[in-house]
């Protein structure tokens, strides 16, 4: 199938070559990012078909309203000479994208033609977050390894795997630090939904709340209790997590109040 045929599968009307602008984007790779997370090679393979047909949006720049691009094909690029931070061969997911040549896209097209690098962020749901040291799935279980630290020679990081869906990709403003690189958002779990952006956002919120709850659970003085709470929190949905967080915070505050009262009492 030619590129034009692939593109026309997604078009409402037959598009001709001269009204299209084609370009490539690196959507993500298997390197460890600044959050000490990386996609497994398997996850990249899973994303390959999932990103086909997905729309890319442009930042939150009001000037870029109405500008969209779409992925019409993807491929995995293996660069044996390039290595990830922990020495694995680098694998990248490349998207072949198209956009219509319009007046509002002209600046963007000029920038890409001029070689100005665009950072891309992807939204997808990876339901497995494994510890690189012991393999524990952080969404369901807890381990004592801290991402970013070394255990012997082994760097601890989180391996994202089992990608269920890809929602969208977007161009973000080029970060001031070149090392800031590709950013991404995850839904901890998710199924197909018409409002995918909202879904991705809720997933992100769930992941964040779960992390806060897990931190509170780890604060429990009794180890077995702390472990059981962490286990339970790993299985909660967003609503349950929010309720649980509230009661954990209340408990912490009442304990703190009790300590203050005790201190007052002792002073008298
Ligand atoms: Zn671990």
XYZ file of C-alpha atoms and ligand atoms in Angstrom:
269
model
C 0.000 0.000 0.000
C 1.397 3.423 -0.844
C 1.635 6.207 1.735
C -1.178 8.044 0.000
C -3.430 4.980 0.154
C -2.653 4.537 3.848
C -3.465 8.214 4.508
C -6.683 8.120 2.540
C -7.990 5.378 4.819
C -8.414 8.091 7.440
C -9.491 10.992 5.239
C -13.094 12.098 4.806
C -12.407 12.920 1.189
C -9.757 11.712 -1.237
C -6.585 13.674 -0.540
C -3.915 14.341 -3.132
C -0.189 14.295 -2.530
C 0.375 18.017 -3.053
C -2.021 19.049 -0.275
C -0.256 16.831 2.274
C 2.796 17.388 4.414
C 4.471 14.191 5.630
C 6.907 14.022 8.525
C 8.242 11.566 11.103
C 8.121 11.791 14.866
C 9.786 9.658 17.497
C 6.834 8.894 19.756
C 8.791 7.148 22.504
C 11.644 4.730 23.128
C 12.834 2.158 25.642
C 15.278 4.464 27.423
C 14.919 5.404 31.070
C 13.451 8.893 31.389
C 13.781 11.570 34.063
C 10.985 9.922 36.074
C 13.102 6.734 36.136
C 10.568 4.978 33.945
C 10.945 3.228 30.631
C 8.799 1.297 28.214
C 9.644 -2.338 27.654
C 10.397 -3.338 24.096
C 7.198 -5.376 24.227
C 5.258 -2.231 25.161
C 6.683 -0.432 22.118
C 5.590 -3.357 19.937
C 2.113 -3.140 21.463
C 1.956 0.582 20.740
C 2.903 0.125 17.100
C -0.618 -0.672 15.841
C -2.330 1.359 18.596
C -0.944 4.699 17.419
C -1.997 4.244 13.801
C -4.829 6.670 13.071
C -4.231 8.647 16.294
C -4.326 12.410 16.136
C -1.545 14.629 17.324
C -2.335 17.967 18.890
C -0.228 21.063 19.269
C 0.648 22.171 22.747
C -1.748 24.514 24.529
C -0.923 27.358 22.247
C -4.125 29.180 21.228
C -2.405 30.172 18.006
C -2.202 26.538 17.053
C -5.929 25.886 17.393
C -7.213 23.679 14.643
C -3.830 22.252 13.797
C -3.717 18.512 13.896
C -1.605 15.793 12.434
C -2.332 12.112 12.201
C -0.163 8.997 12.334
C -0.716 6.802 9.285
C 2.025 4.279 9.913
C 4.513 3.306 12.620
C 7.757 1.384 12.785
C 10.230 0.279 15.406
C 13.700 1.660 14.883
C 16.488 -0.419 16.359
C 19.752 1.427 16.795
C 22.269 -1.176 17.984
C 24.982 1.486 18.270
C 22.878 3.594 20.606
C 22.311 2.338 24.123
C 19.823 3.111 26.864
C 21.138 4.517 30.165
C 21.470 0.975 31.510
C 23.167 -0.345 28.375
C 20.361 -2.033 26.420
C 20.156 -1.419 22.651
C 17.952 1.590 21.994
C 14.593 0.900 20.338
C 12.349 3.779 19.284
C 8.776 3.904 18.089
C 8.651 6.129 15.056
C 5.396 7.517 13.747
C 4.894 8.542 10.145
C 2.502 11.471 10.252
C 0.671 13.672 7.827
C -1.049 16.997 8.014
C -2.870 19.133 5.531
C -0.920 22.020 4.108
C -2.948 25.022 5.257
C -2.157 28.611 6.060
C -2.307 27.958 9.799
C 0.119 25.039 9.480
C 2.646 26.937 7.391
C 4.821 28.080 10.309
C 4.906 24.644 11.812
C 5.884 23.052 8.503
C 8.642 25.629 8.030
C 9.998 24.811 11.495
C 10.111 21.097 10.814
C 11.717 21.707 7.426
C 14.302 23.895 9.128
C 15.140 21.000 11.444
C 13.769 22.613 14.601
C 13.199 19.680 16.862
C 9.741 19.123 18.231
C 9.275 17.248 21.446
C 6.470 14.776 21.423
C 4.486 13.553 24.376
C 2.289 10.476 24.251
C -0.749 9.453 26.257
C -1.285 5.746 26.679
C -2.331 3.259 29.316
C 0.298 0.839 30.592
C -1.197 -1.491 33.183
C 2.048 -3.071 34.347
C 4.669 -1.008 36.191
C 7.439 -3.426 37.192
C 10.450 -2.840 39.407
C 13.615 -3.430 37.357
C 15.343 -5.027 40.346
C 12.794 -7.519 41.709
C 9.997 -7.463 39.136
C 7.247 -6.431 41.610
C 4.316 -4.734 39.876
C 4.109 -1.370 41.607
C 0.435 -0.941 40.787
C -0.463 -3.990 42.838
C 2.400 -4.696 45.176
C 5.145 -2.895 46.959
C 8.865 -3.460 47.158
C 11.675 -1.661 48.903
C 13.589 -0.613 45.795
C 13.604 3.069 45.023
C 13.698 4.145 41.375
C 16.871 6.068 40.596
C 18.994 4.221 43.169
C 21.586 1.551 42.516
C 21.385 -1.882 44.131
C 24.840 -3.294 43.577
C 25.475 -2.656 39.891
C 21.770 -2.598 39.105
C 19.886 0.667 38.614
C 16.302 0.606 39.881
C 13.704 1.966 37.468
C 10.104 1.256 36.574
C 9.397 -0.785 33.454
C 6.089 0.106 31.821
C 4.490 -2.793 30.017
C 1.174 -4.236 28.882
C -0.074 -1.200 26.981
C -3.836 -1.419 26.600
C -4.491 1.669 24.564
C -2.877 4.707 23.057
C -4.926 7.885 23.271
C -3.142 10.717 21.576
C 0.204 12.323 21.019
C 1.049 15.959 21.131
C 3.758 18.416 20.319
C 4.941 20.224 23.372
C 7.034 23.339 23.567
C 10.689 22.406 23.333
C 11.861 22.220 26.938
C 14.595 24.610 28.053
C 16.768 21.713 29.104
C 17.578 19.393 26.244
C 17.704 16.536 28.712
C 14.059 17.079 29.611
C 13.224 15.074 26.528
C 10.028 13.265 25.793
C 7.287 13.606 28.345
C 4.344 11.326 28.697
C 1.130 10.745 30.576
C -0.249 7.450 31.653
C -3.550 6.076 32.614
C -2.996 3.324 35.135
C -5.894 1.429 33.664
C -8.312 2.231 30.946
C -10.667 0.972 28.315
C -11.796 2.555 25.089
C -13.911 5.606 25.760
C -15.180 8.379 23.532
C -13.605 11.028 25.715
C -10.083 9.703 25.661
C -8.385 12.870 26.900
C -10.579 12.890 29.992
C -9.895 9.204 30.432
C -6.148 9.796 30.221
C -6.472 12.643 32.725
C -8.467 10.506 35.162
C -5.941 7.723 34.781
C -3.170 10.134 35.618
C -5.097 11.373 38.648
C -5.659 7.780 39.758
C -1.967 7.007 39.452
C -1.021 10.134 41.398
C -3.589 9.478 44.137
C -2.458 5.869 44.408
C 1.146 7.012 44.887
C 0.039 9.424 47.667
C -2.032 6.723 49.355
C 0.827 4.209 49.142
C 3.143 6.760 50.771
C 0.611 7.227 53.609
C 0.244 3.445 53.973
C 4.015 3.034 54.232
C 3.972 5.522 57.143
C 1.985 3.094 59.289
C 4.186 2.065 62.188
C 3.197 -1.603 62.123
C 4.841 -3.372 59.199
C 2.169 -6.056 58.577
C -0.586 -3.408 58.656
C 1.389 -1.175 56.306
C 1.916 -4.076 53.881
C -1.760 -5.063 53.900
C -2.874 -1.451 53.323
C -0.445 -1.072 50.415
C -1.773 -4.276 48.908
C -5.381 -3.067 49.241
C -4.529 0.373 47.816
C -3.015 -1.318 44.787
C -6.426 -2.718 43.903
C -8.578 0.360 44.538
C -10.216 2.491 41.891
C -9.964 6.266 41.878
C -13.097 6.814 43.989
C -11.967 4.310 46.625
C -8.470 5.804 46.642
C -9.806 9.315 47.281
C -11.989 8.093 50.184
C -9.141 6.042 51.626
C -6.718 8.953 51.384
C -9.194 11.133 53.269
C -9.496 8.677 56.143
C -5.743 8.073 56.290
C -5.142 11.827 56.530
C -7.822 12.150 59.228
C -6.134 9.373 61.167
C -2.753 11.084 60.823
C -4.196 14.394 62.019
C -5.968 12.870 65.022
C -2.730 11.095 65.966
C -0.872 14.389 65.655
C -3.539 16.147 67.781
C -3.277 13.419 70.410
C 0.498 13.870 70.528
C 0.121 17.625 70.932
C -2.440 17.150 73.749
C -0.112 14.680 75.435
C 2.741 17.189 75.187
C 0.457 19.907 76.675
C -0.483 17.583 79.485
C 3.144 16.790 80.283
C 4.068 20.462 80.393
C 1.511 21.185 83.094
Zn 11.777 -4.039 43.659
